[in-house]
């Protein structure tokens, strides 16, 4: 199987377990990865990403990042492709981390455009090209229109990026519906698109090969059930089941109202894990832990939609 062909299926963004003093709990991380593999998240069906956005990659030191990658590769044991996030504004630091990932044995990098002020296309191209030329490792471009004053990667730049030999995929969403569709139509034969929106069935019909998942951390067999529907092109049924299984997204849409939206994904993601009885420690600073009052509200929302009850039912039937 080629490098590109391995980038498909459920791309599970893994949480980073922490202790009370904010130290990373590598033992728990490895146990979680091993459990996911045992549940069926293996090559051809999934990719496991450590230190992504949900995994608080923005907030890890270089040493912590390296240890997370080592733990991921060790626990995956060659049974599932591995990925890590690179979020650096400094291209030289991004190159160092890319080389570190290659040395450790990571299969893919998730790399978003550098952002402080809004970048221009040439700066973004230089960032990716320097990483591409510095390490022999697959790269998944991460379009992040919510950063840097709504900067988006568009076809003119993607034509150049697609020619770089290590770029094999795109983690894809867009604030522009035309750009969302155009990029898939124009480039899905060259690059594997991994959907990062709620328009997964549309993206697959336009050529996407996978999608990003949080639920896979909690109910991997339910997520495999959804993937099977996509593989069989049962898109209407997928939409119905996805809506039911991912109703927890109501929690995300309520984040700002509840007052726990902030700089990173650790606050809300770790609150969800805690609310379903799988606490994995506090968010890395400067992110905040949600209050007990808001944690109760999250539990009420999850219970209202009975998401995980249904996911458990599917897992048992599967």
PDB file of C-alpha atoms in Angstrom:
ATOM      1  CA  UNK A   1       0.000   0.000   0.000  1.00  0.00           C
ATOM      2  CA  UNK A   2       1.406   3.388  -0.989  1.00  0.00           C
ATOM      3  CA  UNK A   3       1.892   6.200   1.503  1.00  0.00           C
ATOM      4  CA  UNK A   4      -1.040   8.106   0.035  1.00  0.00           C
ATOM      5  CA  UNK A   5      -3.303   5.034   0.156  1.00  0.00           C
ATOM      6  CA  UNK A   6      -2.716   4.709   3.901  1.00  0.00           C
ATOM      7  CA  UNK A   7      -4.257   8.150   4.494  1.00  0.00           C
ATOM      8  CA  UNK A   8      -7.905   7.147   4.531  1.00  0.00           C
ATOM      9  CA  UNK A   9     -10.827   6.258   6.759  1.00  0.00           C
ATOM     10  CA  UNK A  10     -11.368   7.574  10.261  1.00  0.00           C
ATOM     11  CA  UNK A  11      -8.640   9.995  11.299  1.00  0.00           C
ATOM     12  CA  UNK A  12      -8.954   9.986  15.074  1.00  0.00           C
ATOM     13  CA  UNK A  13      -7.497  13.006  16.823  1.00  0.00           C
ATOM     14  CA  UNK A  14      -6.254  11.592  20.123  1.00  0.00           C
ATOM     15  CA  UNK A  15      -6.500  13.424  23.449  1.00  0.00           C
ATOM     16  CA  UNK A  16      -3.381  14.022  25.513  1.00  0.00           C
ATOM     17  CA  UNK A  17      -3.965  12.641  29.031  1.00  0.00           C
ATOM     18  CA  UNK A  18      -2.498  14.774  31.802  1.00  0.00           C
ATOM     19  CA  UNK A  19      -1.864  14.570  35.526  1.00  0.00           C
ATOM     20  CA  UNK A  20      -2.976  17.174  38.062  1.00  0.00           C
ATOM     21  CA  UNK A  21       0.342  19.011  37.732  1.00  0.00           C
ATOM     22  CA  UNK A  22      -0.098  19.221  33.920  1.00  0.00           C
ATOM     23  CA  UNK A  23       2.518  16.558  33.231  1.00  0.00           C
ATOM     24  CA  UNK A  24       1.621  14.388  30.240  1.00  0.00           C
ATOM     25  CA  UNK A  25       0.522  10.873  31.196  1.00  0.00           C
ATOM     26  CA  UNK A  26       2.272   8.838  28.501  1.00  0.00           C
ATOM     27  CA  UNK A  27       1.251   5.513  30.037  1.00  0.00           C
ATOM     28  CA  UNK A  28      -2.452   6.321  29.739  1.00  0.00           C
ATOM     29  CA  UNK A  29      -1.897   7.630  26.225  1.00  0.00           C
ATOM     30  CA  UNK A  30      -0.316   4.342  25.132  1.00  0.00           C
ATOM     31  CA  UNK A  31      -3.081   2.334  26.773  1.00  0.00           C
ATOM     32  CA  UNK A  32      -5.680   4.365  24.890  1.00  0.00           C
ATOM     33  CA  UNK A  33      -3.936   3.847  21.546  1.00  0.00           C
ATOM     34  CA  UNK A  34      -3.614   0.098  22.155  1.00  0.00           C
ATOM     35  CA  UNK A  35      -7.331  -0.097  23.011  1.00  0.00           C
ATOM     36  CA  UNK A  36      -8.320   1.710  19.811  1.00  0.00           C
ATOM     37  CA  UNK A  37      -6.238  -0.688  17.719  1.00  0.00           C
ATOM     38  CA  UNK A  38      -7.804  -3.635  19.536  1.00  0.00           C
ATOM     39  CA  UNK A  39     -11.254  -2.199  18.729  1.00  0.00           C
ATOM     40  CA  UNK A  40     -10.520  -2.310  14.998  1.00  0.00           C
ATOM     41  CA  UNK A  41      -8.940   1.039  14.168  1.00  0.00           C
ATOM     42  CA  UNK A  42      -6.255  -0.413  11.913  1.00  0.00           C
ATOM     43  CA  UNK A  43      -4.599   0.294   8.570  1.00  0.00           C
ATOM     44  CA  UNK A  44      -7.141   0.764   5.794  1.00  0.00           C
ATOM     45  CA  UNK A  45      -9.800   1.886   8.258  1.00  0.00           C
ATOM     46  CA  UNK A  46      -8.117   4.553  10.353  1.00  0.00           C
ATOM     47  CA  UNK A  47      -5.197   6.841  11.103  1.00  0.00           C
ATOM     48  CA  UNK A  48      -4.345   7.846  14.681  1.00  0.00           C
ATOM     49  CA  UNK A  49      -3.109  11.393  15.290  1.00  0.00           C
ATOM     50  CA  UNK A  50      -1.238  12.437  18.415  1.00  0.00           C
ATOM     51  CA  UNK A  51      -0.666  16.075  19.350  1.00  0.00           C
ATOM     52  CA  UNK A  52      -3.275  17.388  16.935  1.00  0.00           C
ATOM     53  CA  UNK A  53      -5.613  20.218  17.849  1.00  0.00           C
ATOM     54  CA  UNK A  54      -7.789  18.072  20.103  1.00  0.00           C
ATOM     55  CA  UNK A  55      -4.559  16.609  21.506  1.00  0.00           C
ATOM     56  CA  UNK A  56      -3.418  20.116  22.498  1.00  0.00           C
ATOM     57  CA  UNK A  57      -0.420  20.048  20.186  1.00  0.00           C
ATOM     58  CA  UNK A  58      -0.236  23.837  20.362  1.00  0.00           C
ATOM     59  CA  UNK A  59       0.570  23.609  24.075  1.00  0.00           C
ATOM     60  CA  UNK A  60       3.215  20.861  24.156  1.00  0.00           C
ATOM     61  CA  UNK A  61       6.917  21.486  24.605  1.00  0.00           C
ATOM     62  CA  UNK A  62       9.231  19.981  21.993  1.00  0.00           C
ATOM     63  CA  UNK A  63      10.261  17.277  24.494  1.00  0.00           C
ATOM     64  CA  UNK A  64       6.628  16.419  25.286  1.00  0.00           C
ATOM     65  CA  UNK A  65       5.794  16.340  21.590  1.00  0.00           C
ATOM     66  CA  UNK A  66       8.631  13.911  20.892  1.00  0.00           C
ATOM     67  CA  UNK A  67       7.564  11.624  23.735  1.00  0.00           C
ATOM     68  CA  UNK A  68       3.951  11.640  22.516  1.00  0.00           C
ATOM     69  CA  UNK A  69       5.139  10.609  19.059  1.00  0.00           C
ATOM     70  CA  UNK A  70       7.323   7.848  20.487  1.00  0.00           C
ATOM     71  CA  UNK A  71       4.434   6.562  22.592  1.00  0.00           C
ATOM     72  CA  UNK A  72       2.087   6.625  19.592  1.00  0.00           C
ATOM     73  CA  UNK A  73       4.439   4.688  17.323  1.00  0.00           C
ATOM     74  CA  UNK A  74       5.184   2.161  20.063  1.00  0.00           C
ATOM     75  CA  UNK A  75       1.526   1.538  20.922  1.00  0.00           C
ATOM     76  CA  UNK A  76       0.375   1.469  17.286  1.00  0.00           C
ATOM     77  CA  UNK A  77       2.945  -1.276  16.684  1.00  0.00           C
ATOM     78  CA  UNK A  78       2.704  -1.001  12.905  1.00  0.00           C
ATOM     79  CA  UNK A  79      -0.989  -1.921  12.894  1.00  0.00           C
ATOM     80  CA  UNK A  80      -2.349   1.539  12.121  1.00  0.00           C
ATOM     81  CA  UNK A  81      -0.785   4.581  10.402  1.00  0.00           C
ATOM     82  CA  UNK A  82       0.287   7.379  12.722  1.00  0.00           C
ATOM     83  CA  UNK A  83       0.171  11.152  12.408  1.00  0.00           C
ATOM     84  CA  UNK A  84       1.179  14.169  14.429  1.00  0.00           C
ATOM     85  CA  UNK A  85       0.321  17.862  14.281  1.00  0.00           C
ATOM     86  CA  UNK A  86       2.753  20.697  13.569  1.00  0.00           C
ATOM     87  CA  UNK A  87       1.400  24.146  14.415  1.00  0.00           C
ATOM     88  CA  UNK A  88       4.518  26.294  14.254  1.00  0.00           C
ATOM     89  CA  UNK A  89       4.692  29.860  12.974  1.00  0.00           C
ATOM     90  CA  UNK A  90       8.471  29.458  12.819  1.00  0.00           C
ATOM     91  CA  UNK A  91       9.312  27.359   9.763  1.00  0.00           C
ATOM     92  CA  UNK A  92      12.720  26.399  11.198  1.00  0.00           C
ATOM     93  CA  UNK A  93      10.992  24.926  14.258  1.00  0.00           C
ATOM     94  CA  UNK A  94       8.455  23.166  12.036  1.00  0.00           C
ATOM     95  CA  UNK A  95      11.348  21.591  10.115  1.00  0.00           C
ATOM     96  CA  UNK A  96      12.972  20.401  13.354  1.00  0.00           C
ATOM     97  CA  UNK A  97       9.733  18.767  14.474  1.00  0.00           C
ATOM     98  CA  UNK A  98       9.190  17.204  11.055  1.00  0.00           C
ATOM     99  CA  UNK A  99      12.646  15.623  11.204  1.00  0.00           C
ATOM    100  CA  UNK A 100      11.934  14.477  14.737  1.00  0.00           C
ATOM    101  CA  UNK A 101       8.708  12.835  13.552  1.00  0.00           C
ATOM    102  CA  UNK A 102      10.533  11.082  10.707  1.00  0.00           C
ATOM    103  CA  UNK A 103      13.212   9.791  13.085  1.00  0.00           C
ATOM    104  CA  UNK A 104      10.595   8.466  15.511  1.00  0.00           C
ATOM    105  CA  UNK A 105       8.722   6.640  12.737  1.00  0.00           C
ATOM    106  CA  UNK A 106       5.560   8.739  12.356  1.00  0.00           C
ATOM    107  CA  UNK A 107       3.812   8.227   8.999  1.00  0.00           C
ATOM    108  CA  UNK A 108       2.151  11.619   8.459  1.00  0.00           C
ATOM    109  CA  UNK A 109       2.311  15.241   9.531  1.00  0.00           C
ATOM    110  CA  UNK A 110      -0.726  17.485   9.827  1.00  0.00           C
ATOM    111  CA  UNK A 111       0.537  20.977   8.985  1.00  0.00           C
ATOM    112  CA  UNK A 112      -1.541  24.140   8.949  1.00  0.00           C
ATOM    113  CA  UNK A 113      -0.474  27.427   7.317  1.00  0.00           C
ATOM    114  CA  UNK A 114       1.635  29.540   9.690  1.00  0.00           C
ATOM    115  CA  UNK A 115      -0.399  32.308  11.249  1.00  0.00           C
ATOM    116  CA  UNK A 116       0.306  35.378  13.330  1.00  0.00           C
ATOM    117  CA  UNK A 117      -1.014  38.055  11.027  1.00  0.00           C
ATOM    118  CA  UNK A 118      -2.699  36.863   7.847  1.00  0.00           C
ATOM    119  CA  UNK A 119      -0.148  35.079   5.623  1.00  0.00           C
ATOM    120  CA  UNK A 120       0.124  35.446   1.870  1.00  0.00           C
ATOM    121  CA  UNK A 121       0.258  32.463  -0.475  1.00  0.00           C
ATOM    122  CA  UNK A 122       4.010  32.684  -1.109  1.00  0.00           C
ATOM    123  CA  UNK A 123       4.759  32.530   2.624  1.00  0.00           C
ATOM    124  CA  UNK A 124       2.506  29.513   3.008  1.00  0.00           C
ATOM    125  CA  UNK A 125       4.165  27.807   0.040  1.00  0.00           C
ATOM    126  CA  UNK A 126       7.653  28.402   1.457  1.00  0.00           C
ATOM    127  CA  UNK A 127       6.551  26.946   4.819  1.00  0.00           C
ATOM    128  CA  UNK A 128       5.283  23.719   3.253  1.00  0.00           C
ATOM    129  CA  UNK A 129       8.158  23.433   0.774  1.00  0.00           C
ATOM    130  CA  UNK A 130      10.829  23.714   3.450  1.00  0.00           C
ATOM    131  CA  UNK A 131       9.119  21.017   5.510  1.00  0.00           C
ATOM    132  CA  UNK A 132       8.619  18.881   2.404  1.00  0.00           C
ATOM    133  CA  UNK A 133      12.297  19.158   1.454  1.00  0.00           C
ATOM    134  CA  UNK A 134      13.618  18.511   4.961  1.00  0.00           C
ATOM    135  CA  UNK A 135      11.997  15.205   5.930  1.00  0.00           C
ATOM    136  CA  UNK A 136      10.810  12.114   4.086  1.00  0.00           C
ATOM    137  CA  UNK A 137       7.369  11.925   5.651  1.00  0.00           C
ATOM    138  CA  UNK A 138       3.818  12.264   4.334  1.00  0.00           C
ATOM    139  CA  UNK A 139       2.220  15.682   4.770  1.00  0.00           C
ATOM    140  CA  UNK A 140      -1.481  16.433   5.168  1.00  0.00           C
ATOM    141  CA  UNK A 141      -2.221  20.110   4.550  1.00  0.00           C
ATOM    142  CA  UNK A 142      -4.605  21.505   7.176  1.00  0.00           C
ATOM    143  CA  UNK A 143      -6.840  24.327   5.937  1.00  0.00           C
ATOM    144  CA  UNK A 144      -7.723  26.476   8.966  1.00  0.00           C
ATOM    145  CA  UNK A 145      -9.960  29.373   7.864  1.00  0.00           C
ATOM    146  CA  UNK A 146     -10.848  30.260  11.469  1.00  0.00           C
ATOM    147  CA  UNK A 147      -7.220  31.374  11.984  1.00  0.00           C
ATOM    148  CA  UNK A 148      -5.363  34.357  10.579  1.00  0.00           C
ATOM    149  CA  UNK A 149      -8.239  36.565   9.473  1.00  0.00           C
ATOM    150  CA  UNK A 150     -10.020  33.806   7.516  1.00  0.00           C
ATOM    151  CA  UNK A 151      -7.061  32.974   5.280  1.00  0.00           C
ATOM    152  CA  UNK A 152      -7.848  29.925   3.115  1.00  0.00           C
ATOM    153  CA  UNK A 153      -5.896  27.755   0.733  1.00  0.00           C
ATOM    154  CA  UNK A 154      -7.405  28.071  -2.738  1.00  0.00           C
ATOM    155  CA  UNK A 155      -6.810  26.353  -6.104  1.00  0.00           C
ATOM    156  CA  UNK A 156      -3.987  28.587  -7.359  1.00  0.00           C
ATOM    157  CA  UNK A 157      -1.805  27.773  -4.344  1.00  0.00           C
ATOM    158  CA  UNK A 158      -2.942  24.154  -4.142  1.00  0.00           C
ATOM    159  CA  UNK A 159      -1.731  23.559  -7.693  1.00  0.00           C
ATOM    160  CA  UNK A 160       1.795  24.374  -6.507  1.00  0.00           C
ATOM    161  CA  UNK A 161       1.529  22.493  -3.222  1.00  0.00           C
ATOM    162  CA  UNK A 162       0.222  19.353  -4.929  1.00  0.00           C
ATOM    163  CA  UNK A 163       3.486  19.131  -6.880  1.00  0.00           C
ATOM    164  CA  UNK A 164       5.553  18.733  -3.697  1.00  0.00           C
ATOM    165  CA  UNK A 165       6.460  15.059  -3.450  1.00  0.00           C
ATOM    166  CA  UNK A 166       5.604  14.459   0.219  1.00  0.00           C
ATOM    167  CA  UNK A 167       2.223  16.180   0.216  1.00  0.00           C
ATOM    168  CA  UNK A 168      -0.372  13.420   0.033  1.00  0.00           C
ATOM    169  CA  UNK A 169      -3.530  14.819   1.603  1.00  0.00           C
ATOM    170  CA  UNK A 170      -5.645  17.712   2.819  1.00  0.00           C
ATOM    171  CA  UNK A 171      -7.647  18.054   6.027  1.00  0.00           C
ATOM    172  CA  UNK A 172     -10.508  19.942   4.519  1.00  0.00           C
ATOM    173  CA  UNK A 173     -13.178  22.408   5.424  1.00  0.00           C
ATOM    174  CA  UNK A 174     -13.908  25.882   4.085  1.00  0.00           C
ATOM    175  CA  UNK A 175     -15.942  28.923   5.041  1.00  0.00           C
ATOM    176  CA  UNK A 176     -16.566  29.417   1.316  1.00  0.00           C
ATOM    177  CA  UNK A 177     -19.030  26.860  -0.147  1.00  0.00           C
ATOM    178  CA  UNK A 178     -17.662  27.382  -3.656  1.00  0.00           C
ATOM    179  CA  UNK A 179     -14.097  26.785  -2.483  1.00  0.00           C
ATOM    180  CA  UNK A 180     -15.219  23.707  -0.533  1.00  0.00           C
ATOM    181  CA  UNK A 181     -16.635  22.061  -3.651  1.00  0.00           C
ATOM    182  CA  UNK A 182     -14.090  23.382  -6.167  1.00  0.00           C
ATOM    183  CA  UNK A 183     -11.060  22.088  -4.286  1.00  0.00           C
ATOM    184  CA  UNK A 184     -12.540  18.602  -3.946  1.00  0.00           C
ATOM    185  CA  UNK A 185     -13.499  18.452  -7.606  1.00  0.00           C
ATOM    186  CA  UNK A 186     -10.147  19.739  -8.788  1.00  0.00           C
ATOM    187  CA  UNK A 187      -7.707  17.933  -6.500  1.00  0.00           C
ATOM    188  CA  UNK A 188      -9.285  14.793  -4.982  1.00  0.00           C
ATOM    189  CA  UNK A 189      -7.709  12.655  -7.708  1.00  0.00           C
ATOM    190  CA  UNK A 190      -4.240  13.913  -6.703  1.00  0.00           C
ATOM    191  CA  UNK A 191      -4.565  14.223  -2.931  1.00  0.00           C
ATOM    192  CA  UNK A 192      -6.555  12.354  -0.305  1.00  0.00           C
ATOM    193  CA  UNK A 193      -9.061  14.752   1.249  1.00  0.00           C
ATOM    194  CA  UNK A 194      -9.981  14.152   4.893  1.00  0.00           C
ATOM    195  CA  UNK A 195     -13.214  15.970   5.715  1.00  0.00           C
ATOM    196  CA  UNK A 196     -13.187  18.266   8.742  1.00  0.00           C
ATOM    197  CA  UNK A 197     -16.745  19.567   8.398  1.00  0.00           C
ATOM    198  CA  UNK A 198     -20.203  18.098   8.938  1.00  0.00           C
ATOM    199  CA  UNK A 199     -20.658  17.680   5.166  1.00  0.00           C
ATOM    200  CA  UNK A 200     -18.964  14.297   5.145  1.00  0.00           C
ATOM    201  CA  UNK A 201     -21.262  12.461   2.740  1.00  0.00           C
ATOM    202  CA  UNK A 202     -21.069  15.344   0.248  1.00  0.00           C
ATOM    203  CA  UNK A 203     -17.286  15.378   0.546  1.00  0.00           C
ATOM    204  CA  UNK A 204     -17.140  11.618  -0.114  1.00  0.00           C
ATOM    205  CA  UNK A 205     -19.345  11.994  -3.165  1.00  0.00           C
ATOM    206  CA  UNK A 206     -16.848  14.592  -4.400  1.00  0.00           C
ATOM    207  CA  UNK A 207     -13.878  12.299  -3.796  1.00  0.00           C
ATOM    208  CA  UNK A 208     -12.901  12.541  -0.110  1.00  0.00           C
ATOM    209  CA  UNK A 209     -11.265   9.462   1.399  1.00  0.00           C
ATOM    210  CA  UNK A 210     -11.785   9.992   5.124  1.00  0.00           C
ATOM    211  CA  UNK A 211     -12.943  12.256   7.924  1.00  0.00           C
ATOM    212  CA  UNK A 212     -11.832  13.565  11.310  1.00  0.00           C
ATOM    213  CA  UNK A 213     -13.323  11.995  14.421  1.00  0.00           C
ATOM    214  CA  UNK A 214     -13.558  12.669  18.152  1.00  0.00           C
ATOM    215  CA  UNK A 215     -16.223  10.011  18.718  1.00  0.00           C
ATOM    216  CA  UNK A 216     -13.756   7.344  17.601  1.00  0.00           C
ATOM    217  CA  UNK A 217     -11.931   7.853  20.900  1.00  0.00           C
ATOM    218  CA  UNK A 218     -15.018   6.849  22.860  1.00  0.00           C
ATOM    219  CA  UNK A 219     -16.978   4.517  20.564  1.00  0.00           C
ATOM    220  CA  UNK A 220     -14.607   3.312  17.823  1.00  0.00           C
ATOM    221  CA  UNK A 221     -16.885   0.513  16.641  1.00  0.00           C
ATOM    222  CA  UNK A 222     -19.738   2.964  16.143  1.00  0.00           C
ATOM    223  CA  UNK A 223     -17.428   5.105  14.020  1.00  0.00           C
ATOM    224  CA  UNK A 224     -16.420   2.028  12.003  1.00  0.00           C
ATOM    225  CA  UNK A 225     -20.125   1.405  11.430  1.00  0.00           C
ATOM    226  CA  UNK A 226     -20.445   4.897   9.937  1.00  0.00           C
ATOM    227  CA  UNK A 227     -17.369   4.403   7.774  1.00  0.00           C
ATOM    228  CA  UNK A 228     -18.851   1.183   6.416  1.00  0.00           C
ATOM    229  CA  UNK A 229     -21.935   3.103   5.257  1.00  0.00           C
ATOM    230  CA  UNK A 230     -19.706   5.553   3.394  1.00  0.00           C
ATOM    231  CA  UNK A 231     -17.725   2.742   1.800  1.00  0.00           C
ATOM    232  CA  UNK A 232     -21.002   1.198   0.594  1.00  0.00           C
ATOM    233  CA  UNK A 233     -22.130   4.637  -0.650  1.00  0.00           C
ATOM    234  CA  UNK A 234     -25.232   4.556   1.517  1.00  0.00           C
ATOM    235  CA  UNK A 235     -25.084   8.313   1.908  1.00  0.00           C
ATOM    236  CA  UNK A 236     -28.652   9.012   3.025  1.00  0.00           C
ATOM    237  CA  UNK A 237     -28.435   6.393   5.745  1.00  0.00           C
ATOM    238  CA  UNK A 238     -25.024   7.714   6.744  1.00  0.00           C
ATOM    239  CA  UNK A 239     -26.416  11.237   7.124  1.00  0.00           C
ATOM    240  CA  UNK A 240     -29.207   9.976   9.352  1.00  0.00           C
ATOM    241  CA  UNK A 241     -26.921   7.864  11.541  1.00  0.00           C
ATOM    242  CA  UNK A 242     -24.172  10.480  11.676  1.00  0.00           C
ATOM    243  CA  UNK A 243     -26.628  13.097  12.885  1.00  0.00           C
ATOM    244  CA  UNK A 244     -27.768  10.776  15.652  1.00  0.00           C
ATOM    245  CA  UNK A 245     -24.301   9.624  16.702  1.00  0.00           C
ATOM    246  CA  UNK A 246     -22.738  13.077  16.518  1.00  0.00           C
ATOM    247  CA  UNK A 247     -25.492  15.015  18.253  1.00  0.00           C
ATOM    248  CA  UNK A 248     -22.875  15.746  20.931  1.00  0.00           C
ATOM    249  CA  UNK A 249     -21.837  18.563  18.580  1.00  0.00           C
ATOM    250  CA  UNK A 250     -24.643  20.489  20.245  1.00  0.00           C
ATOM    251  CA  UNK A 251     -22.189  20.782  23.130  1.00  0.00           C
ATOM    252  CA  UNK A 252     -19.702  22.495  20.839  1.00  0.00           C
ATOM    253  CA  UNK A 253     -22.304  24.911  19.508  1.00  0.00           C
ATOM    254  CA  UNK A 254     -23.204  25.767  23.107  1.00  0.00           C
ATOM    255  CA  UNK A 255     -19.582  26.388  24.098  1.00  0.00           C
ATOM    256  CA  UNK A 256     -19.597  30.162  23.682  1.00  0.00           C
ATOM    257  CA  UNK A 257     -22.944  30.498  25.424  1.00  0.00           C
ATOM    258  CA  UNK A 258     -21.649  28.513  28.401  1.00  0.00           C
ATOM    259  CA  UNK A 259     -18.493  30.578  28.534  1.00  0.00           C
ATOM    260  CA  UNK A 260     -15.877  27.876  28.001  1.00  0.00           C
ATOM    261  CA  UNK A 261     -14.822  28.624  24.476  1.00  0.00           C
ATOM    262  CA  UNK A 262     -11.194  29.676  24.463  1.00  0.00           C
ATOM    263  CA  UNK A 263      -7.750  29.443  22.919  1.00  0.00           C
ATOM    264  CA  UNK A 264      -7.677  25.686  22.315  1.00  0.00           C
ATOM    265  CA  UNK A 265      -9.716  22.495  22.033  1.00  0.00           C
ATOM    266  CA  UNK A 266      -8.538  21.001  25.326  1.00  0.00           C
ATOM    267  CA  UNK A 267     -11.145  22.782  27.434  1.00  0.00           C
ATOM    268  CA  UNK A 268     -14.203  21.426  25.659  1.00  0.00           C
ATOM    269  CA  UNK A 269     -12.806  18.060  24.531  1.00  0.00           C
ATOM    270  CA  UNK A 270     -11.596  17.104  27.996  1.00  0.00           C
ATOM    271  CA  UNK A 271     -14.922  18.226  29.425  1.00  0.00           C
ATOM    272  CA  UNK A 272     -16.698  15.823  27.048  1.00  0.00           C
ATOM    273  CA  UNK A 273     -14.415  12.949  28.073  1.00  0.00           C
ATOM    274  CA  UNK A 274     -15.074  13.720  31.727  1.00  0.00           C
ATOM    275  CA  UNK A 275     -18.817  14.002  31.145  1.00  0.00           C
ATOM    276  CA  UNK A 276     -18.966  10.484  29.669  1.00  0.00           C
ATOM    277  CA  UNK A 277     -17.020   8.986  32.552  1.00  0.00           C
ATOM    278  CA  UNK A 278     -13.569   8.933  30.921  1.00  0.00           C
ATOM    279  CA  UNK A 279     -11.691  11.769  32.653  1.00  0.00           C
ATOM    280  CA  UNK A 280      -8.197  12.319  31.247  1.00  0.00           C
ATOM    281  CA  UNK A 281      -6.905  15.197  33.346  1.00  0.00           C
ATOM    282  CA  UNK A 282      -6.879  18.989  33.098  1.00  0.00           C
ATOM    283  CA  UNK A 283      -6.313  20.937  29.875  1.00  0.00           C
ATOM    284  CA  UNK A 284      -2.778  22.187  29.345  1.00  0.00           C
ATOM    285  CA  UNK A 285      -2.320  25.854  30.284  1.00  0.00           C
ATOM    286  CA  UNK A 286      -3.343  28.494  29.516  1.00  0.00           C
ATOM    287  CA  UNK A 287      -6.551  26.606  28.697  1.00  0.00           C
ATOM    288  CA  UNK A 288      -9.118  26.390  31.474  1.00  0.00           C
ATOM    289  CA  UNK A 289     -11.050  23.502  32.947  1.00  0.00           C
ATOM    290  CA  UNK A 290     -14.825  23.960  32.801  1.00  0.00           C
ATOM    291  CA  UNK A 291     -16.677  24.619  36.028  1.00  0.00           C
ATOM    292  CA  UNK A 292     -18.680  21.897  37.758  1.00  0.00           C
ATOM    293  CA  UNK A 293     -21.827  23.809  36.822  1.00  0.00           C
ATOM    294  CA  UNK A 294     -20.967  23.718  33.133  1.00  0.00           C
ATOM    295  CA  UNK A 295     -19.826  20.101  33.335  1.00  0.00           C
ATOM    296  CA  UNK A 296     -23.293  19.291  34.627  1.00  0.00           C
ATOM    297  CA  UNK A 297     -24.829  21.134  31.652  1.00  0.00           C
ATOM    298  CA  UNK A 298     -22.682  19.100  29.271  1.00  0.00           C
ATOM    299  CA  UNK A 299     -23.817  15.853  30.885  1.00  0.00           C
ATOM    300  CA  UNK A 300     -27.426  16.989  30.538  1.00  0.00           C
ATOM    301  CA  UNK A 301     -26.953  17.732  26.830  1.00  0.00           C
ATOM    302  CA  UNK A 302     -25.308  14.360  26.201  1.00  0.00           C
ATOM    303  CA  UNK A 303     -28.052  12.569  28.116  1.00  0.00           C
ATOM    304  CA  UNK A 304     -30.700  14.511  26.207  1.00  0.00           C
ATOM    305  CA  UNK A 305     -29.495  13.139  22.882  1.00  0.00           C
ATOM    306  CA  UNK A 306     -28.528   9.692  24.253  1.00  0.00           C
ATOM    307  CA  UNK A 307     -25.583   9.710  21.863  1.00  0.00           C
ATOM    308  CA  UNK A 308     -23.358   7.315  23.705  1.00  0.00           C
ATOM    309  CA  UNK A 309     -26.193   4.956  24.609  1.00  0.00           C
ATOM    310  CA  UNK A 310     -26.846   4.544  20.894  1.00  0.00           C
ATOM    311  CA  UNK A 311     -23.133   4.246  20.125  1.00  0.00           C
ATOM    312  CA  UNK A 312     -22.804   1.487  22.723  1.00  0.00           C
ATOM    313  CA  UNK A 313     -25.791  -0.331  21.227  1.00  0.00           C
ATOM    314  CA  UNK A 314     -24.222  -0.253  17.758  1.00  0.00           C
ATOM    315  CA  UNK A 315     -20.873  -1.387  19.166  1.00  0.00           C
ATOM    316  CA  UNK A 316     -22.457  -4.377  20.875  1.00  0.00           C
ATOM    317  CA  UNK A 317     -24.406  -5.331  17.768  1.00  0.00           C
ATOM    318  CA  UNK A 318     -21.307  -4.963  15.598  1.00  0.00           C
TER     319      UNK A 318
END
